[in-house]
Short mmCIF file of N, CA and C in Angstrom, two decimals:
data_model
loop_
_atom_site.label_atom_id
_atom_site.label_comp_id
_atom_site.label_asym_id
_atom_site.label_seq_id
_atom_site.Cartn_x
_atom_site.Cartn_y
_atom_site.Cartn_z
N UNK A 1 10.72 -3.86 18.67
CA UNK A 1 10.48 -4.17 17.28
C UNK A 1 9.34 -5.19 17.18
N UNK A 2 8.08 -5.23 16.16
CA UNK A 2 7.45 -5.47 16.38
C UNK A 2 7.16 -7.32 14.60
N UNK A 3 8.65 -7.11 14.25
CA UNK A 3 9.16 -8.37 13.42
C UNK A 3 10.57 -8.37 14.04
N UNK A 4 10.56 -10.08 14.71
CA UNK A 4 11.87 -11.13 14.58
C UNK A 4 11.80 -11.97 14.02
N UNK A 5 12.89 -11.98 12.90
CA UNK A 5 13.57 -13.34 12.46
C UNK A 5 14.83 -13.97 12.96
N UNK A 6 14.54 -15.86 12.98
CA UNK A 6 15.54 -16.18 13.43
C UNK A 6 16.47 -15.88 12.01
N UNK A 7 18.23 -15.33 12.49
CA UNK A 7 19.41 -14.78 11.39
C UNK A 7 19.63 -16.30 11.18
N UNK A 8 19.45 -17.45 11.48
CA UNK A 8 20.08 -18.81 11.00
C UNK A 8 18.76 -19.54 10.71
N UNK A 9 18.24 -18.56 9.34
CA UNK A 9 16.84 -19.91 8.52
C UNK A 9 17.33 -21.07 7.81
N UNK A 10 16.47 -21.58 8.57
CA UNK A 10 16.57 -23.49 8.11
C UNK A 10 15.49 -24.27 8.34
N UNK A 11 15.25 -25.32 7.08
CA UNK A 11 13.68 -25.72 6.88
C UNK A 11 13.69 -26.90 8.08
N UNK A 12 14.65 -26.78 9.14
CA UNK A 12 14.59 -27.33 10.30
C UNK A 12 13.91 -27.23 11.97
N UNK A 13 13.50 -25.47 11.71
CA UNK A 13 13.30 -24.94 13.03
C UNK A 13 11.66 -25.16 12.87
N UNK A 14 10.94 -24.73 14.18
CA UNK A 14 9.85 -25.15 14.28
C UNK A 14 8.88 -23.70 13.19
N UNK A 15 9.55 -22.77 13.73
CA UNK A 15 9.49 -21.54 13.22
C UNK A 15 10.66 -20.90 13.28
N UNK A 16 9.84 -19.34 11.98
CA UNK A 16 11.22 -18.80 11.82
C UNK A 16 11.13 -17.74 12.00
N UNK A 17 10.11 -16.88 12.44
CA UNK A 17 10.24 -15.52 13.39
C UNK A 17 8.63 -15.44 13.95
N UNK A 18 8.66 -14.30 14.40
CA UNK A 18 7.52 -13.73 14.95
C UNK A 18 7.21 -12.40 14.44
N UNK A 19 5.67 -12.04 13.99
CA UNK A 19 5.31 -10.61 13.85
C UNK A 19 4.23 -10.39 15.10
N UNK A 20 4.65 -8.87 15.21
CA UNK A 20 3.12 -8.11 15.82
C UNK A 20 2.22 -7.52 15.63
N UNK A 21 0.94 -7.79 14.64
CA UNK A 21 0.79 -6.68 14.42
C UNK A 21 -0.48 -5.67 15.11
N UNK A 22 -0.22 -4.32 14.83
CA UNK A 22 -0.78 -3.14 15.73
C UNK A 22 -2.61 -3.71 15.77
N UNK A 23 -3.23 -4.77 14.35
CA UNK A 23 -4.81 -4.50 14.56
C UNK A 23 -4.72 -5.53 14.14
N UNK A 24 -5.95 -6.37 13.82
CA UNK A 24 -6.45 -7.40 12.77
C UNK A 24 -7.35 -6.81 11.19
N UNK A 25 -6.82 -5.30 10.68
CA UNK A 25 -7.30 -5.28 9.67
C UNK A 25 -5.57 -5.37 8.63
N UNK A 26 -6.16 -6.87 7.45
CA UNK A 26 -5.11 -6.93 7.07
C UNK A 26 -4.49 -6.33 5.84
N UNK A 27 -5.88 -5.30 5.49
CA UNK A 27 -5.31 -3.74 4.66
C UNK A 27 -4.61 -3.26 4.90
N UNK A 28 -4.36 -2.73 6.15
CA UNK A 28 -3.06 -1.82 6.55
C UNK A 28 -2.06 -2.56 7.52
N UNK A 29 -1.87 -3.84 7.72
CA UNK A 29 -1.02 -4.57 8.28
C UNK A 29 -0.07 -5.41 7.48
N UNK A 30 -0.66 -5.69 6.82
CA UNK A 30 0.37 -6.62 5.64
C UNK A 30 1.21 -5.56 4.89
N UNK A 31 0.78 -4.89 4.30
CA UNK A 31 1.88 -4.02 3.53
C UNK A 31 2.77 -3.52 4.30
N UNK A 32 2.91 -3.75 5.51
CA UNK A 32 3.78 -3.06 6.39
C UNK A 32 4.64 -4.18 6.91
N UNK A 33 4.22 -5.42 6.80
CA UNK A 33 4.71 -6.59 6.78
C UNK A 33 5.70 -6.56 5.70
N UNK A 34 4.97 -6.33 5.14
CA UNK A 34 5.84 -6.92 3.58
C UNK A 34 7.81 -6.08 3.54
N UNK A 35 7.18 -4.98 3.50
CA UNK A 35 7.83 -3.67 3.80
C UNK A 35 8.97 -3.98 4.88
N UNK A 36 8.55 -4.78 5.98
CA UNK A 36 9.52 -4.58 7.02
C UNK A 36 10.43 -6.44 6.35
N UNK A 37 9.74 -6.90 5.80
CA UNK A 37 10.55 -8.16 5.33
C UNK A 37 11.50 -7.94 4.25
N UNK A 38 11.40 -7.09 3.70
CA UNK A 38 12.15 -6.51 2.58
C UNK A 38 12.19 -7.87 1.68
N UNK A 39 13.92 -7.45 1.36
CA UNK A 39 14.40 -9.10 0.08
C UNK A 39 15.22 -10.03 1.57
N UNK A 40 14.89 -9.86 2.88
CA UNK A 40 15.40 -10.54 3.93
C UNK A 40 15.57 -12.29 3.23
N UNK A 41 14.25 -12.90 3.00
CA UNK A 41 14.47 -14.13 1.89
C UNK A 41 14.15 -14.11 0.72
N UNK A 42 14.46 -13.33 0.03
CA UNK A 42 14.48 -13.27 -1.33
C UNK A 42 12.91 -11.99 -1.50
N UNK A 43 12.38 -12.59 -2.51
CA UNK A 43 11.39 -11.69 -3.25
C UNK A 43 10.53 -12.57 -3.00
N UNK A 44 9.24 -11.72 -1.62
CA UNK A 44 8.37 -12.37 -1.18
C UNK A 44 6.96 -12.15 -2.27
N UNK A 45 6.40 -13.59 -2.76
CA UNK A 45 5.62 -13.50 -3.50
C UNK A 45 3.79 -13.95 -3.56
N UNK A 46 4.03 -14.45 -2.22
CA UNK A 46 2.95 -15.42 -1.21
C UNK A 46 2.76 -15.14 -0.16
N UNK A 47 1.72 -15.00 0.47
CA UNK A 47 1.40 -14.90 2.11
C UNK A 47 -0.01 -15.86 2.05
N UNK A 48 -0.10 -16.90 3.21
CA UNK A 48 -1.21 -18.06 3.52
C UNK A 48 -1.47 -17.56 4.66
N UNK A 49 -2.75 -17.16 4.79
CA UNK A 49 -3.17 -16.65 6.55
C UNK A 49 -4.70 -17.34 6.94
N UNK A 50 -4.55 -17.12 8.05
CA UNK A 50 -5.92 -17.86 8.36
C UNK A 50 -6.84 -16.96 8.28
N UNK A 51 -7.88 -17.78 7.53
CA UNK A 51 -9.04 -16.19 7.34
C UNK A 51 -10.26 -16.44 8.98
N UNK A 52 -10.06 -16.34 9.68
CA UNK A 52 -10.75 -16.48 11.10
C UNK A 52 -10.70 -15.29 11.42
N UNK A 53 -9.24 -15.22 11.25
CA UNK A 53 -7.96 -14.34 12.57
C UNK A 53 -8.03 -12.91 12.11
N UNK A 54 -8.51 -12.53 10.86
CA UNK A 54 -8.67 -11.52 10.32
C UNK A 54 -10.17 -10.73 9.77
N UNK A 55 -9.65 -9.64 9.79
CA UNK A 55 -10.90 -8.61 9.86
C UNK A 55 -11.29 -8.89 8.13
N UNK A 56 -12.67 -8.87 7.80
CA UNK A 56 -13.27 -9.02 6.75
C UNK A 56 -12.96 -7.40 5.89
N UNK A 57 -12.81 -6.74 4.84
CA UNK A 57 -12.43 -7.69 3.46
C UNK A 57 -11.33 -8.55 3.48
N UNK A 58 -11.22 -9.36 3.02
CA UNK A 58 -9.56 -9.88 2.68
C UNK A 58 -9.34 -9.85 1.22
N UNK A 59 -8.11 -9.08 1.26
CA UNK A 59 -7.68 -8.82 -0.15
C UNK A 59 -6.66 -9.28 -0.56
N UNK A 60 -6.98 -9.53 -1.96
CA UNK A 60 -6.10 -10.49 -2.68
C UNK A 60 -4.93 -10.55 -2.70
N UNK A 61 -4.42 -9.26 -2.62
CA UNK A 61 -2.94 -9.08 -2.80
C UNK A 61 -2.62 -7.89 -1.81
N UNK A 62 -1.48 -7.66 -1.66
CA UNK A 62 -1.08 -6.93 -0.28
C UNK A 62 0.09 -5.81 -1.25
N UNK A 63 -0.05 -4.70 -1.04
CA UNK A 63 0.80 -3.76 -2.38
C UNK A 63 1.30 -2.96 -1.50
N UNK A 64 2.93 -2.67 -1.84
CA UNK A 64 3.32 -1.57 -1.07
C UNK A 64 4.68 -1.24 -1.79
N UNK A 65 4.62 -0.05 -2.62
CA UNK A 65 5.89 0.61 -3.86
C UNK A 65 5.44 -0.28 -4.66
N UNK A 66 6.11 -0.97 -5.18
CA UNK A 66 6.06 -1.73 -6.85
C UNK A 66 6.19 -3.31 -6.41
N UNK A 67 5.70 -3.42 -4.72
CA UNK A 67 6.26 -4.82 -4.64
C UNK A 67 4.23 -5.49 -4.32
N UNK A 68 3.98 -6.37 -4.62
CA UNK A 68 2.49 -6.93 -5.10
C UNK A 68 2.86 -8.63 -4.48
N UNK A 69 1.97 -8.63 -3.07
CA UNK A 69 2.15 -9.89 -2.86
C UNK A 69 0.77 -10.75 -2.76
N UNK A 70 0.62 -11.72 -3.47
CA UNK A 70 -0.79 -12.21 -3.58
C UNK A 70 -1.26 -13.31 -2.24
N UNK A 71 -2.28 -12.88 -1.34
CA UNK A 71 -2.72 -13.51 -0.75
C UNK A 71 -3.81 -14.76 -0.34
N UNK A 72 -3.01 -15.58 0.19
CA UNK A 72 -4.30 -16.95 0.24
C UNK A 72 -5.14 -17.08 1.86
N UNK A 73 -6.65 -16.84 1.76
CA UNK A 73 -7.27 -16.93 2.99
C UNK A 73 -7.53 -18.62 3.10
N UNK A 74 -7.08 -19.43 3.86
CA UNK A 74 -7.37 -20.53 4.38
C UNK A 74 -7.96 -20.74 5.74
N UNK A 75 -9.27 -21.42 5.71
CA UNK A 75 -9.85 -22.24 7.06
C UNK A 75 -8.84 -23.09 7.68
N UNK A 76 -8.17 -23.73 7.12
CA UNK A 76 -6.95 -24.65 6.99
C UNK A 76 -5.82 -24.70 7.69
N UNK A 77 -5.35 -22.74 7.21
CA UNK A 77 -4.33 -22.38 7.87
C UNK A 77 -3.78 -22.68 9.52
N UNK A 78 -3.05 -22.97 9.92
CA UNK A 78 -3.55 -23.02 11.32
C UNK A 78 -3.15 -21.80 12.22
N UNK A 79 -3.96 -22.03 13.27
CA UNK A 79 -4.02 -20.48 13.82
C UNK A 79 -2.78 -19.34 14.33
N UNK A 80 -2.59 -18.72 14.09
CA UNK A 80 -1.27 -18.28 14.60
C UNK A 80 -0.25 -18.07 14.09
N UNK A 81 -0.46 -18.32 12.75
CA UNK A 81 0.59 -18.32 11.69
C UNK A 81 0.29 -18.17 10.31
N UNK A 82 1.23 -17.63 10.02
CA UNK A 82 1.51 -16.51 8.29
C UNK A 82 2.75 -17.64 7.84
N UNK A 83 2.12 -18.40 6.75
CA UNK A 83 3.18 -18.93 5.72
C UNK A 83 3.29 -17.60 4.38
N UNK A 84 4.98 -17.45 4.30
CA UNK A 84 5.38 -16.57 3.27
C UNK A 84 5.91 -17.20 2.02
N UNK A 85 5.49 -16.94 1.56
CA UNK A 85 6.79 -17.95 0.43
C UNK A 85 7.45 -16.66 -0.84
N UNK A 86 8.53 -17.11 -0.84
CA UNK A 86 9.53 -16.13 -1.85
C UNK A 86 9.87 -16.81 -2.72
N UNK A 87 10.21 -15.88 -3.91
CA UNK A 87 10.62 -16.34 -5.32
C UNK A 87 10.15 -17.61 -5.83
N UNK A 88 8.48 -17.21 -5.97
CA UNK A 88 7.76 -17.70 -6.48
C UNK A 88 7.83 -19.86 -6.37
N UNK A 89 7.72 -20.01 -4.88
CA UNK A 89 7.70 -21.24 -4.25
C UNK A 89 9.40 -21.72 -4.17
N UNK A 90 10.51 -20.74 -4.40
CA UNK A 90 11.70 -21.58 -3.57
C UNK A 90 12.03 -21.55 -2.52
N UNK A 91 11.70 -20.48 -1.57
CA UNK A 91 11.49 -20.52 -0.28
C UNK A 91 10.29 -20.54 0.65
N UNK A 92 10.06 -20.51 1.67
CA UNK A 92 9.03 -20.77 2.14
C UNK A 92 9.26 -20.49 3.49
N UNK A 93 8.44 -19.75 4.51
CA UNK A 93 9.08 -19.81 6.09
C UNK A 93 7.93 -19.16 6.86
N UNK A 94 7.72 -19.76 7.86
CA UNK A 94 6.37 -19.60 8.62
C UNK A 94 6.70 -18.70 10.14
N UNK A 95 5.65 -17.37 9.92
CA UNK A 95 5.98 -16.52 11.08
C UNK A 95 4.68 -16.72 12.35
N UNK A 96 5.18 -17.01 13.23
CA UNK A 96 3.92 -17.04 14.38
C UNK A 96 3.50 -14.92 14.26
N UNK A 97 2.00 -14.99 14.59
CA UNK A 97 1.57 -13.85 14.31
C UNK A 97 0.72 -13.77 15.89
N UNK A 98 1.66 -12.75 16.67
CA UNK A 98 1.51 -12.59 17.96
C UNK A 98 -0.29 -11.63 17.96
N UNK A 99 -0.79 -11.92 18.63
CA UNK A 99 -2.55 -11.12 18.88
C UNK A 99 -1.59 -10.04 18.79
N UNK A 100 -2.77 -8.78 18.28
CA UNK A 100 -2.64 -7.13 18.57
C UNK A 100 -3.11 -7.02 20.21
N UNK A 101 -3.63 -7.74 20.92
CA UNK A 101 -3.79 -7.03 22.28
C UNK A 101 -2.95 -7.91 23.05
N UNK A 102 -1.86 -8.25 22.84
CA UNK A 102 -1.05 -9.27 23.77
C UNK A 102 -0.32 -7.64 24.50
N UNK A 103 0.09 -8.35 25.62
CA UNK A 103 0.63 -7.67 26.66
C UNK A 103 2.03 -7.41 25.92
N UNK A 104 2.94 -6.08 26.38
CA UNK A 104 3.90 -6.15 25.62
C UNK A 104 5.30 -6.83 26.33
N UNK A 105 5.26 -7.62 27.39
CA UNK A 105 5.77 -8.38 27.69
C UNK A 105 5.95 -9.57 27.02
N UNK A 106 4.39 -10.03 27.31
CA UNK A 106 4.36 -11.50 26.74
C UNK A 106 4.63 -11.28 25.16
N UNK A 107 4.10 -10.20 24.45
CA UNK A 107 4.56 -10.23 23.06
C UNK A 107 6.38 -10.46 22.96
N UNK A 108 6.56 -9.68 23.36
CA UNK A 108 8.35 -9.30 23.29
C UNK A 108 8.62 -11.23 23.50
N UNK A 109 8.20 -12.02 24.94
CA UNK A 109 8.56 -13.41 25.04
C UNK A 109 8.65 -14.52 23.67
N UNK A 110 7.36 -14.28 23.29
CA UNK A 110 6.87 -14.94 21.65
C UNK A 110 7.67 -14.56 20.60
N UNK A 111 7.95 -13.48 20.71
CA UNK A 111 8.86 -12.56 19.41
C UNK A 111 9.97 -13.68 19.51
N UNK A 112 10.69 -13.55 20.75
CA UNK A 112 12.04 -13.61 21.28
C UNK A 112 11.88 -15.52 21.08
N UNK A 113 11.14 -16.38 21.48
CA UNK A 113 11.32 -17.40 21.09
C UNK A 113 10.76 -17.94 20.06
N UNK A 114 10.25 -17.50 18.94
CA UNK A 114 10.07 -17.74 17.67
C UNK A 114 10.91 -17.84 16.87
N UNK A 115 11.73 -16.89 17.22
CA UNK A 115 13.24 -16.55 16.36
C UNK A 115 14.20 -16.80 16.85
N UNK A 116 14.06 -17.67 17.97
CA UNK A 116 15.10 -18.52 18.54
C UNK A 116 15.33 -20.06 17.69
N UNK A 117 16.31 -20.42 16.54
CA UNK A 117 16.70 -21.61 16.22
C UNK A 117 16.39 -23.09 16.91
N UNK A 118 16.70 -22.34 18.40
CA UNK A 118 16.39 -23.46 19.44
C UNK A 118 15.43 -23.62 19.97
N UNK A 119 14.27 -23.08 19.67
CA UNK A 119 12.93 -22.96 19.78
C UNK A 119 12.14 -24.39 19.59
N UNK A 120 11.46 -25.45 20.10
CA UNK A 120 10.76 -26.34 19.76
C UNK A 120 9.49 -25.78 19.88
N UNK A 121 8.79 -25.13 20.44
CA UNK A 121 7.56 -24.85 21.00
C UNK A 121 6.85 -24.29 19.61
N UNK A 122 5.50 -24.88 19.48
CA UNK A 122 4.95 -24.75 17.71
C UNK A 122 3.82 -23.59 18.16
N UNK A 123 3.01 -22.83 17.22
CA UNK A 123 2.75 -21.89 17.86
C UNK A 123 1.40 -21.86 18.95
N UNK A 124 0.63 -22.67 18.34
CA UNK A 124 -0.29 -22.69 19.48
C UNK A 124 0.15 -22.76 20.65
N UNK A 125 1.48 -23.48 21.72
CA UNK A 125 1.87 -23.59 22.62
C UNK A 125 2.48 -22.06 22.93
N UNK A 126 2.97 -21.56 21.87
CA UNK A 126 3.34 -19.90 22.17
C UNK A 126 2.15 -19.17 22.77
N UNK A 127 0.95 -19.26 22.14
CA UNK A 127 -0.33 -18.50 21.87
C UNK A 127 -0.85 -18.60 23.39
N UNK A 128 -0.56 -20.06 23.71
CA UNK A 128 -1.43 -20.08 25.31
C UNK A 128 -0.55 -19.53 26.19
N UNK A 129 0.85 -19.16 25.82
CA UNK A 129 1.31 -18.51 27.08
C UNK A 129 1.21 -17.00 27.15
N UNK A 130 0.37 -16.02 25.88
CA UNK A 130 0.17 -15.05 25.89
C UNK A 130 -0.93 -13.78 26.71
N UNK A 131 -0.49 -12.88 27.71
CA UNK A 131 -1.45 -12.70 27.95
C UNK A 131 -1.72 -11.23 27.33
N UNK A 132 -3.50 -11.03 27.50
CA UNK A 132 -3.86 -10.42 26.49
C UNK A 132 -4.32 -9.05 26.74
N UNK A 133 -4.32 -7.95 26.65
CA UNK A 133 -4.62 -6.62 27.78
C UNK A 133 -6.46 -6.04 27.05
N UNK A 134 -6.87 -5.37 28.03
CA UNK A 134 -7.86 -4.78 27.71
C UNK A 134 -8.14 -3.85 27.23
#
């Protein structure tokens, strides 16, 4: 599976899952995001990504059925991570966003401790233990 969430969210963990996704174009990656997040925390209405990490256009909003999620490109953002926020700023929960060419080992590792509760490791420390295939 290529989304884990940790099942015990709390604005305590370092993170709260991991995605994979297949490319860096975020036309056809986010809506599939969105899609696989369902109403998991409510009604996702926000996505903050780093605009580096992603393939040029970036579009405003990410659409998939009748669900419309508006996106923010930040320099800011820091690398490696997708802030979501639901129902319009009451939740909020940050997914480490594993490379598309990570090994599917090391991906599966990142997945698996992202969405571990007991997880301290923030994501850049995930990112350097990834390795990356050709």
């Amino acid at each position: 599976m290529r989304l884990r969430l940790d099942p015990n969210s709390s604005r305590t963990t370092v993170l709260d899952g991991a995605w994979w996704p297949r490319s860096k174009n975020a036309a056809d990656e986010l809506p599939r995001l969105v899609d696989a997040l369902g109403d998991a925390r409510g009604e996702i209405t926000h996505m903050l990504l780093n605009a580096a990490e992603w393939d040029l256009p970036h579009a405003r909003r990410a659409a998939t059925g009748s669900r419309r999620v508006n996106l923010g490109w930040y320099t800011s953002q820091p690398a490696g991570l997708i802030t979501v926020v639901s129902e319009f700023g009451r939740d909020r929960f940050d997914l480490l966003v594993v490379p598309p060419d990570a090994s599917p080992a090391s991906a599966d590792a990142a997945l698996t401790a992202a969405a571990d509760s007991n997880n301290k490791r923030r994501a850049p420390e995930l990112l350097a233990g990834i390795e990356h295939v050709s």
